[in-house]
Short mmCIF file of C-alpha atoms and ligand atoms in Angstrom, two decimals:
data_model
loop_
_atom_site.label_atom_id
_atom_site.label_comp_id
_atom_site.label_asym_id
_atom_site.label_seq_id
_atom_site.Cartn_x
_atom_site.Cartn_y
_atom_site.Cartn_z
CA GLU I 3 132.60 120.25 45.68
CA GLN I 4 132.03 123.73 48.25
CA ALA I 5 129.60 122.58 51.40
CA GLU I 6 125.79 124.48 51.17
CA ILE I 7 126.06 125.39 54.25
CA GLY I 8 128.42 125.86 57.17
CA LEU I 9 127.95 124.87 61.61
CA ILE I 10 130.18 125.97 64.11
CA GLY I 11 129.72 124.57 67.53
CA LEU I 12 129.81 120.40 67.61
CA GLY I 13 127.93 120.27 70.74
CA VAL I 14 125.07 117.68 71.02
CA MET I 15 122.27 120.39 69.13
CA GLY I 16 125.03 121.45 66.64
CA SER I 17 126.36 117.57 66.14
CA ASN I 18 122.77 116.56 65.90
CA LEU I 19 121.66 119.54 63.58
CA ALA I 20 124.64 119.07 61.09
CA LEU I 21 124.18 115.27 60.76
CA ASN I 22 120.66 116.40 59.56
CA ILE I 23 121.74 118.46 56.96
CA ALA I 24 123.97 116.23 56.25
CA GLU I 25 121.25 113.17 55.96
CA LYS I 26 119.16 115.37 53.89
CA GLY I 27 121.81 115.36 51.25
CA ASN I 28 123.43 118.93 51.67
CA LYS I 29 127.27 118.94 52.33
CA ILE I 30 128.00 120.92 55.27
CA ALA I 31 131.50 122.45 56.62
CA VAL I 32 131.92 121.83 60.00
CA PHE I 33 133.77 123.27 63.05
CA ASN I 34 134.48 123.06 66.56
CA ARG I 35 136.72 125.01 69.20
CA THR I 36 138.50 122.19 69.89
CA PRO I 37 139.60 119.98 66.62
CA GLU I 38 139.14 116.53 68.85
CA ALA I 39 135.32 117.14 68.94
CA THR I 40 135.24 117.70 65.35
CA LYS I 41 137.54 114.34 64.73
CA LYS I 42 135.17 112.60 67.06
CA PHE I 43 132.26 113.53 65.32
CA TYR I 44 133.42 113.12 62.11
CA ALA I 45 135.02 109.61 62.56
CA GLU I 46 130.94 108.51 64.45
CA ALA I 47 129.34 110.06 60.84
CA GLY I 48 129.27 107.13 59.19
CA GLU I 49 127.62 106.37 56.14
CA LEU I 50 127.03 110.79 56.08
CA GLN I 51 130.89 111.15 56.38
CA GLY I 52 130.85 111.93 52.72
CA GLN I 53 128.43 115.04 53.25
CA LEU I 54 130.35 116.61 55.35
CA ILE I 55 133.79 118.45 55.33
CA PRO I 56 135.38 118.33 58.84
CA CYS I 57 137.36 121.69 59.03
CA GLU I 58 140.45 122.29 61.54
CA THR I 59 140.82 125.74 61.29
CA ILE I 60 138.31 128.86 60.66
CA GLU I 61 140.41 129.51 56.95
CA GLU I 62 139.76 126.12 56.16
CA PHE I 63 136.11 126.15 57.19
CA VAL I 64 135.13 129.29 55.24
CA ALA I 65 136.76 128.20 52.23
CA ALA I 66 134.82 125.04 52.27
CA ILE I 67 131.66 126.61 51.95
CA ARG I 68 129.85 128.15 48.90
CA PRO I 69 129.17 132.00 49.30
CA PRO I 70 127.34 133.83 49.88
CA ARG I 71 127.84 131.79 53.00
CA PRO I 72 125.50 130.80 55.60
CA ILE I 73 127.18 129.66 58.78
CA ILE I 74 125.17 128.25 61.22
CA ILE I 75 126.82 129.32 65.05
CA MET I 76 125.17 126.86 67.46
CA ILE I 77 127.16 127.68 70.68
CA LYS I 78 126.16 128.63 74.23
CA ALA I 79 123.98 131.80 74.15
CA GLY I 80 124.82 134.88 75.28
CA ASP I 81 128.72 136.57 75.21
CA PRO I 82 129.84 132.84 73.78
CA VAL I 83 128.08 134.42 70.23
CA ASP I 84 129.68 137.75 70.13
CA GLN I 85 133.05 136.13 70.69
CA GLN I 86 132.49 133.65 67.99
CA MET I 87 131.01 136.18 65.61
CA GLU I 88 134.32 138.59 66.03
CA ILE I 89 136.58 135.25 65.27
CA LEU I 90 134.41 134.78 62.24
CA LYS I 91 134.09 138.25 60.70
CA PRO I 92 137.13 139.02 59.38
CA HIS I 93 137.51 135.43 57.12
CA LEU I 94 134.31 136.39 55.61
CA ALA I 95 133.01 138.08 52.39
CA ASN I 96 130.56 140.40 51.27
CA GLY I 97 126.71 138.68 51.65
CA ASP I 98 127.84 135.98 54.02
CA ILE I 99 125.46 134.95 56.67
CA MET I 100 126.13 134.59 60.43
CA ILE I 101 123.15 132.00 61.73
CA ASP I 102 122.66 132.25 65.31
CA ALA I 103 120.69 128.83 66.08
CA GLY I 104 120.72 129.10 69.86
CA ASN I 105 118.12 129.81 72.46
CA ALA I 106 118.79 133.95 72.20
CA ASN I 107 117.14 136.71 73.74
CA PHE I 108 116.09 138.40 70.83
CA ARG I 109 116.82 141.66 72.09
CA ASP I 110 120.85 140.49 71.34
CA THR I 111 119.70 139.55 67.90
CA ILE I 112 118.25 142.67 67.04
CA ARG I 113 121.19 144.55 68.21
CA ARG I 114 123.94 141.99 66.22
CA PHE I 115 121.87 141.98 63.16
CA ASP I 116 121.68 146.07 63.33
CA ASN I 117 125.91 145.72 64.14
CA LEU I 118 126.83 143.95 60.95
CA LYS I 119 124.15 146.56 58.74
CA ASP I 120 127.33 148.29 57.27
CA SER I 121 129.66 145.58 57.10
CA GLY I 122 128.22 144.19 53.95
CA LEU I 123 127.56 140.83 55.91
CA THR I 124 124.05 139.89 57.49
CA PHE I 125 122.62 137.82 60.40
CA ILE I 126 119.68 135.36 60.76
CA GLY I 127 118.35 135.08 64.44
CA MET I 128 116.93 131.23 64.11
CA GLY I 129 114.50 129.53 66.70
CA VAL I 130 115.07 126.15 66.93
CA SER I 131 112.52 123.90 68.86
CA GLY I 132 112.37 119.92 69.38
CA GLY I 133 115.26 119.27 71.10
CA GLU I 134 118.09 116.96 70.42
CA GLU I 135 115.46 114.42 68.76
CA GLY I 136 114.25 117.59 66.88
CA ALA I 137 117.48 118.42 66.05
CA ARG I 138 118.43 115.16 64.64
CA HIS I 139 115.65 114.15 62.68
CA GLY I 140 113.18 117.50 62.22
CA PRO I 141 112.87 120.60 64.25
CA SER I 142 110.34 123.87 63.86
CA ILE I 143 112.55 126.55 62.56
CA MET I 144 111.99 130.23 63.34
CA VAL I 145 113.77 132.34 60.79
CA GLY I 146 114.53 136.10 61.47
CA GLY I 147 116.51 138.00 59.12
CA THR I 148 116.50 140.05 55.78
CA GLU I 149 114.48 137.95 53.26
CA ASP I 150 117.72 137.84 50.56
CA SER I 151 119.29 136.11 53.56
CA TRP I 152 116.54 133.60 53.98
CA LYS I 153 116.54 132.76 50.10
CA ARG I 154 120.10 131.55 50.61
CA VAL I 155 118.95 129.03 53.17
CA GLU I 156 115.77 128.10 52.43
CA LYS I 157 116.15 125.03 50.72
CA VAL I 158 118.34 123.77 53.29
CA LEU I 159 116.31 124.55 56.09
CA THR I 160 113.23 123.29 54.43
CA SER I 161 114.74 119.80 53.71
CA ILE I 162 115.48 119.58 57.27
CA SER I 163 112.43 120.50 59.40
CA ALA I 164 109.86 118.92 60.63
CA LYS I 165 107.04 117.77 58.52
CA TYR I 166 103.38 118.14 59.39
CA ASN I 167 101.45 116.24 56.79
CA ASN I 168 104.06 117.05 54.34
CA ASP I 169 104.11 120.99 54.89
CA PRO I 170 107.47 121.93 56.21
CA CYS I 171 107.85 123.31 59.55
CA VAL I 172 110.12 126.68 58.82
CA ALA I 173 109.29 130.07 57.62
CA TRP I 174 110.91 133.47 57.74
CA LEU I 175 108.92 135.45 59.82
CA GLY I 176 110.38 138.76 59.79
CA ASN I 177 113.43 140.88 60.16
CA ASP I 178 116.38 140.62 62.93
CA GLY I 179 114.71 139.38 65.80
CA ALA I 180 111.69 138.01 64.91
CA GLY I 181 112.29 134.02 64.75
CA HIS I 182 113.93 134.57 68.39
CA PHE I 183 111.22 136.31 69.55
CA VAL I 184 108.71 133.81 68.21
CA LYS I 185 111.25 131.18 69.69
CA THR I 186 111.02 132.97 73.21
CA ILE I 187 107.20 133.17 73.21
CA HIS I 188 107.25 129.29 72.54
CA ASN I 189 109.05 128.38 75.02
CA GLY I 190 106.70 130.95 77.59
CA ILE I 191 103.65 128.60 75.78
CA GLU I 192 105.92 125.53 76.61
CA TYR I 193 106.22 126.80 80.43
CA ALA I 194 102.43 126.91 80.68
CA ASP I 195 101.40 124.17 78.99
CA MET I 196 104.33 121.88 81.18
CA GLN I 197 103.13 123.59 84.34
CA MET I 198 99.05 123.16 84.10
CA ILE I 199 100.08 119.64 83.04
CA ALA I 200 102.18 119.40 86.23
CA GLU I 201 99.16 121.06 88.39
CA ILE I 202 96.69 118.44 86.73
CA TYR I 203 99.40 116.19 87.80
CA GLY I 204 99.65 117.11 91.55
CA ILE I 205 95.64 117.19 91.51
CA LEU I 206 95.53 113.22 90.52
CA ARG I 207 98.62 112.23 92.66
CA ASP I 208 98.04 114.52 96.10
CA GLY I 209 93.94 114.79 95.45
CA LEU I 210 93.03 111.89 94.13
CA GLY I 211 96.38 109.50 95.89
CA MET I 212 97.14 107.93 92.34
CA SER I 213 100.01 105.92 91.63
CA ALA I 214 102.35 107.32 88.92
CA VAL I 215 100.93 104.18 86.82
CA GLU I 216 97.77 105.04 87.43
CA ILE I 217 98.36 108.62 86.42
CA ALA I 218 100.29 107.40 83.25
CA ASP I 219 97.11 105.78 82.37
CA VAL I 220 95.00 108.84 82.54
CA PHE I 221 97.69 110.47 79.90
CA ALA I 222 97.62 108.08 77.60
CA GLU I 223 93.82 108.06 77.40
CA TRP I 224 93.81 112.12 77.13
CA ASN I 225 96.56 111.58 74.65
CA LYS I 226 93.96 109.91 71.90
CA GLY I 227 91.50 113.21 72.91
CA ARG I 228 91.35 116.72 72.24
CA LEU I 229 94.73 116.84 74.59
CA ASN I 230 97.14 114.96 72.06
CA SER I 231 100.23 116.51 71.68
CA TYR I 232 104.13 115.92 72.14
CA LEU I 233 103.93 117.08 76.08
CA ILE I 234 100.98 114.75 77.16
CA GLU I 235 102.59 111.84 75.26
CA ILE I 236 106.14 112.06 77.09
CA THR I 237 104.13 112.64 80.57
CA GLU I 238 102.73 109.63 80.57
CA LYS I 239 106.22 108.03 79.43
CA VAL I 240 107.69 109.81 82.14
CA LEU I 241 105.21 108.72 84.56
CA ARG I 242 105.47 105.11 83.78
CA ALA I 243 109.55 104.66 83.69
CA ALA I 244 110.86 102.74 86.70
CA ASP I 245 114.26 103.63 88.04
CA PRO I 246 116.79 101.24 87.38
CA ILE I 247 118.33 101.33 90.47
CA THR I 248 115.29 101.16 93.08
CA GLY I 249 112.63 99.74 90.69
CA LYS I 250 110.37 103.00 91.72
CA PRO I 251 108.46 105.35 89.46
CA MET I 252 111.26 107.45 88.15
CA VAL I 253 109.29 110.36 88.47
CA ASP I 254 108.72 109.69 92.45
CA LEU I 255 112.34 110.47 93.19
CA ILE I 256 112.97 113.52 91.45
CA LEU I 257 113.39 116.59 93.57
CA ASP I 258 110.61 119.03 92.52
CA LYS I 259 112.87 122.13 92.08
CA ALA I 260 112.35 123.18 88.32
CA GLY I 261 115.27 124.64 86.19
CA GLN I 262 115.32 127.45 83.87
CA LYS I 263 117.27 129.21 81.44
CA GLY I 264 115.29 132.42 80.84
CA THR I 265 112.98 132.36 78.23
CA GLY I 266 110.09 131.95 79.87
CA LYS I 267 110.55 134.77 81.93
CA TRP I 268 111.86 136.58 78.96
CA SER I 269 108.50 136.03 77.16
CA VAL I 270 106.47 137.68 80.74
CA ILE I 271 109.18 140.50 80.33
CA GLU I 272 108.39 141.15 76.90
CA ALA I 273 104.36 140.67 77.45
CA GLN I 274 104.24 143.29 80.62
CA ASN I 275 106.94 145.99 78.30
CA MET I 276 104.26 145.56 76.04
CA GLY I 277 101.22 146.14 78.27
CA VAL I 278 99.64 142.22 77.06
CA ALA I 279 98.43 140.16 80.23
CA ALA I 280 99.86 136.70 80.10
CA THR I 281 98.91 135.51 83.30
CA ALA I 282 99.00 131.74 83.02
CA ILE I 283 102.57 132.28 81.50
CA GLU I 284 103.85 134.51 84.32
CA ALA I 285 102.34 131.65 86.82
CA ALA I 286 104.43 129.46 85.44
CA VAL I 287 107.55 131.46 85.80
CA ALA I 288 106.59 131.84 89.31
CA ALA I 289 105.67 128.85 90.14
CA ARG I 290 108.76 127.68 88.37
CA ILE I 291 110.81 129.73 90.93
CA LEU I 292 108.63 128.56 94.13
CA SER I 293 109.69 125.15 93.53
CA SER I 294 113.40 126.24 93.56
CA GLN I 295 112.56 127.53 96.46
CA LYS I 296 112.57 124.07 98.22
CA ASP I 297 114.27 124.62 101.67
CA GLU I 298 111.59 127.52 102.47
CA ARG I 299 108.65 125.83 101.31
CA GLU I 300 109.97 122.48 103.58
CA ALA I 301 109.89 125.31 106.57
CA ALA I 302 106.57 126.70 105.78
CA GLU I 303 104.91 123.50 105.96
CA LYS I 304 106.47 122.41 109.40
CA ILE I 305 104.44 125.93 110.48
CA PHE I 306 101.22 125.97 108.67
CA GLY I 307 100.54 122.09 108.13
CA LEU I 308 98.92 121.28 104.86
CA PRO I 309 95.08 121.62 104.74
CA THR I 310 92.83 118.72 104.76
CA LEU I 311 91.81 118.00 100.96
CA ALA I 312 88.31 119.16 100.23
CA ALA I 313 85.86 116.14 99.49
CA ALA I 314 86.70 113.80 97.18
CA PRO I 315 84.44 114.04 94.02
CA ALA I 316 81.68 110.94 94.49
CA ASP I 317 82.42 110.24 90.84
CA LYS I 318 86.09 109.68 90.24
CA LYS I 319 86.00 109.01 86.84
CA ALA I 320 84.04 112.18 86.20
CA PHE I 321 86.23 114.17 88.05
CA ILE I 322 88.93 113.15 85.45
CA ALA I 323 87.05 114.02 82.89
CA ASP I 324 86.46 117.38 84.02
CA LEU I 325 90.38 117.26 84.61
CA GLU I 326 90.72 116.90 80.94
CA SER I 327 88.84 119.49 80.09
CA ALA I 328 90.13 121.70 82.52
CA LEU I 329 93.23 121.12 80.98
CA LEU I 330 92.06 121.80 77.54
CA ALA I 331 90.29 125.16 78.50
CA ALA I 332 93.42 126.48 80.34
CA LYS I 333 95.27 126.01 77.57
CA VAL I 334 93.53 128.01 75.58
CA GLY I 335 94.05 130.58 77.64
CA ALA I 336 97.81 130.04 77.70
CA TYR I 337 97.89 130.09 74.01
CA ALA I 338 95.47 132.95 73.32
CA GLN I 339 98.17 135.18 75.96
CA GLY I 340 100.96 133.96 73.72
CA PHE I 341 99.42 134.99 70.45
CA ALA I 342 98.72 138.00 71.91
CA ILE I 343 102.24 138.88 73.14
CA MET I 344 103.29 138.55 69.36
CA SER I 345 100.80 140.32 67.89
CA ALA I 346 101.47 143.16 70.08
CA ALA I 347 105.60 142.59 69.29
CA SER I 348 104.84 142.67 65.72
CA LYS I 349 103.29 146.23 65.68
CA GLU I 350 105.69 147.25 68.40
CA PHE I 351 109.13 145.85 66.22
CA ASN I 352 107.47 146.52 62.82
CA TRP I 353 108.02 142.30 62.30
CA ASN I 354 104.35 141.50 60.27
CA LEU I 355 104.75 138.02 62.24
CA PRO I 356 102.14 136.09 59.83
CA MET I 357 100.13 134.23 63.16
CA PRO I 358 98.19 131.30 60.95
CA THR I 359 102.14 131.12 59.76
CA ILE I 360 103.39 130.72 63.33
CA ALA I 361 101.17 128.13 64.29
CA ARG I 362 101.37 126.39 61.49
CA ILE I 363 104.93 125.24 61.92
CA TRP I 364 105.09 124.66 65.39
CA ARG I 365 102.29 121.43 64.70
CA ALA I 366 105.20 119.11 64.17
CA GLY I 367 108.94 119.20 65.08
CA CYS I 368 108.75 121.33 68.66
CA ILE I 369 108.03 120.91 71.96
CA ILE I 370 104.83 122.12 71.89
CA ARG I 371 103.43 120.26 68.86
CA SER I 372 99.99 119.11 68.90
CA GLU I 373 96.41 118.86 66.90
CA PHE I 374 95.48 121.31 68.83
CA LEU I 375 97.79 124.03 67.02
CA ASP I 376 96.11 122.74 63.61
CA GLU I 377 93.17 124.17 64.92
CA ILE I 378 94.80 127.49 65.61
CA THR I 379 96.24 127.62 62.59
CA SER I 380 92.72 127.17 60.78
CA ALA I 381 91.45 129.96 62.97
CA PHE I 382 94.01 132.27 62.30
CA THR I 383 93.54 131.48 58.71
CA LYS I 384 90.13 132.55 58.96
CA ASP I 385 90.64 135.68 60.46
CA PRO I 386 94.81 136.63 61.00
CA HIS I 387 93.79 139.83 62.98
CA VAL I 388 91.23 138.66 65.41
CA ALA I 389 91.99 140.34 68.38
CA ASN I 390 92.47 137.15 70.57
CA LEU I 391 92.22 133.25 70.20
CA ILE I 392 89.52 132.81 72.39
CA VAL I 393 86.96 135.00 70.49
CA THR I 394 87.47 133.04 67.30
CA PRO I 395 84.42 130.63 66.66
CA ALA I 396 85.89 127.43 66.99
CA PHE I 397 87.90 128.48 70.35
CA ALA I 398 84.89 130.33 71.46
CA GLY I 399 83.29 126.88 71.17
CA ILE I 400 85.80 125.04 73.04
CA VAL I 401 85.98 127.57 75.70
CA LYS I 402 81.84 127.53 76.03
CA ASP I 403 82.37 123.88 76.97
CA THR I 404 85.11 123.62 78.81
CA ASP I 405 84.80 126.59 81.65
CA ALA I 406 82.47 125.23 83.80
CA PRO I 407 84.69 121.96 84.21
CA LEU I 408 87.80 124.34 84.93
CA ARG I 409 85.84 126.04 87.60
CA ARG I 410 85.21 123.04 89.10
CA VAL I 411 88.58 121.73 89.04
CA VAL I 412 90.03 124.88 90.46
CA SER I 413 87.63 125.30 92.68
CA TYR I 414 88.25 121.80 94.49
CA ALA I 415 92.26 122.51 94.14
CA VAL I 416 91.86 126.17 96.03
CA LEU I 417 89.82 124.26 98.41
CA SER I 418 92.34 121.53 98.87
CA GLY I 419 95.25 123.73 99.44
CA LEU I 420 96.76 122.12 96.05
CA PRO I 421 98.13 124.96 94.15
CA VAL I 422 97.40 125.38 90.61
CA SER I 423 98.19 129.26 89.69
CA ALA I 424 98.64 128.64 86.55
CA LEU I 425 95.43 126.72 85.82
CA ALA I 426 93.76 129.63 87.89
CA SER I 427 95.45 132.13 86.08
CA ALA I 428 93.99 131.09 83.09
CA LEU I 429 90.36 131.16 84.34
CA GLY I 430 91.20 134.60 86.04
CA TYR I 431 92.26 135.64 82.75
CA PHE I 432 89.09 134.37 80.97
CA ASP I 433 86.87 135.53 83.23
CA ALA I 434 88.08 139.22 83.23
CA TYR I 435 88.45 139.20 79.34
CA ARG I 436 84.61 138.10 78.74
CA ARG I 437 83.49 140.27 81.45
CA GLY I 438 81.96 143.92 79.71
CA ARG I 439 81.60 145.66 82.93
CA GLY I 440 84.96 144.90 85.48
CA SER I 441 85.63 146.54 88.90
CA ALA I 442 87.89 149.04 87.62
CA ASN I 443 85.68 151.89 87.68
CA LEU I 444 86.91 151.73 91.73
CA ILE I 445 90.50 152.17 90.69
CA GLN I 446 89.94 154.93 88.16
CA ALA I 447 88.33 156.56 91.80
CA GLN I 448 91.11 155.65 93.89
CA ARG I 449 93.90 157.02 91.79
CA ASP I 450 91.60 160.19 91.24
CA PHE I 451 90.96 160.79 95.00
CA PHE I 452 94.82 160.32 95.65
CA GLY I 453 96.50 162.02 92.82
CA ALA I 454 93.79 163.81 90.55
CA HIS I 455 94.28 161.51 87.89
CA GLY I 456 90.82 161.91 86.53
CA PHE I 457 88.74 159.30 84.77
CA GLU I 458 85.82 158.80 82.15
CA ARG I 459 81.93 158.46 83.10
CA THR I 460 80.15 156.01 81.26
CA ASP I 461 77.62 158.85 80.47
CA GLY I 462 79.69 160.84 78.52
CA VAL I 463 79.49 163.90 80.56
CA ASP I 464 82.71 165.76 80.41
CA LYS I 465 83.56 166.17 84.20
CA PRO I 466 87.11 164.14 84.59
CA HIS I 467 87.17 164.43 88.50
CA GLY I 468 85.29 163.04 91.40
CA PRO I 469 83.69 164.86 94.67
CA TRP I 470 86.12 163.20 97.01
CA GLY I 471 86.69 165.13 100.24
CA SER I 472 88.92 168.34 99.66
CA GLY I 473 89.31 167.03 96.04
CA ALA I 474 85.68 168.47 95.89
CA ASP I 475 87.27 172.17 95.99
CA ILE I 476 88.39 171.40 92.28
CA PHE I 477 84.93 171.96 90.98
C1 6PG S 26 112.89 123.55 72.44
C2 6PG S 26 113.11 124.01 74.06
C3 6PG S 26 114.19 124.17 74.11
C4 6PG S 26 115.07 124.29 75.43
C5 6PG S 26 114.89 125.31 76.40
C6 6PG S 26 114.14 125.12 77.74
O1 6PG S 26 111.71 124.19 72.14
O2 6PG S 26 113.28 122.51 72.20
O3 6PG S 26 112.08 124.75 74.51
O4 6PG S 26 115.05 125.44 73.57
O5 6PG S 26 114.52 122.94 76.31
O6 6PG S 26 116.44 125.74 76.51
O7 6PG S 26 114.41 125.72 78.66
P1 6PG S 26 114.58 125.56 80.47
O8 6PG S 26 115.52 125.18 80.48
O9 6PG S 26 114.58 127.41 80.52
O10 6PG S 26 113.16 124.98 80.45
#
């Protein structure tokens, strides 16, 4: 019996994905550049061995798969993917599908897809979220490519995906780079979500002087409420964990320098390219950059010291409730921005991205999974083309209920010198978005003053320049 699908790259993610595929009753051929890894993987597969065809050569591997052959490539993003594709190509036949399941830049995915256009082969860019556990037991899967190639893999991918109330968290989202683009924005939102949680943690730790375990209790409570989500759940677990060596809270022994591999940055770059304001995601990426500059920050602290904290809110319980609401309000802003980027990209790249479906397949399996995404699913199902999530009735309601607490929290943090750039950016975004008359009339006047750029008048009178000094000559 031939394999239903093949997989190249038996690192942690690849191995887990292969085991997941096998466990769900799909026969799978596996190959790794170093045959030792393939042997080890097979030896450790236990009762799943019957579903696996371990292969030591590319020829053997390709022959083991039922045509048209879907082949998942799960290796380091970037050049290695191009190299692997070149190695594979001569062995493939018409209709075969190479599937990149890594965190690729969607522009690479479009290029790879286009390069195969005349070859009879095709390409799927597949975003997979959920980390190692997700890959093994049920990730959220975002597919981009031709509809035909999707049909070939739909059954296998549906079987391995996470389920939200039996609803599979996998979908075909559009042509070429659509899947990887959506995964990138998922990660951009993930960055914002994580940064905002970290800022709230910073207020609890440095503002209210709470211990890691005390803060864990707060997150445990919040996880029972509207913030219920995977990221809040793991935050509690992280804060509660003790270091086996010293017995101290593990989190207190971890350097405050955050890494990043690029997807957050790509989200921001693409948002800027398309003219979408994604302030909370930008703030999150910038905060990771600043976090990595530990030496400079320590030197600066020596010069400036730290500001005195603002008077602690008298009612600690009420303030913690404010923090919960503030996080929810800011989260609405970050998700609204993420969806706004996708909606612009949908037009820019002709993908016709299905917003309700994207929210639907993020409800389980992925890193940002939450009940909140079920609410977003409902909002977009009611109005798939709404300009901004914030103005849907459900989310407008949330923002109306929570913007005052967000203001109080940001004010407290700002007065205390506690950095909350993502929370503040989400608030700033809302304040700019909800104000019919802003202050950009002044910018237009300045632009016209120094560069005769012109402006539109509020009264509709057709006089495109102002009476500025020598510029008045224009009239
Ligand atoms: C996921 C994660 C996953 C990974 C990213 C995060 O959805 O499962 O987003 O893809 O954790 O690589 O990227 P950083 O290393 O940039 O935080």
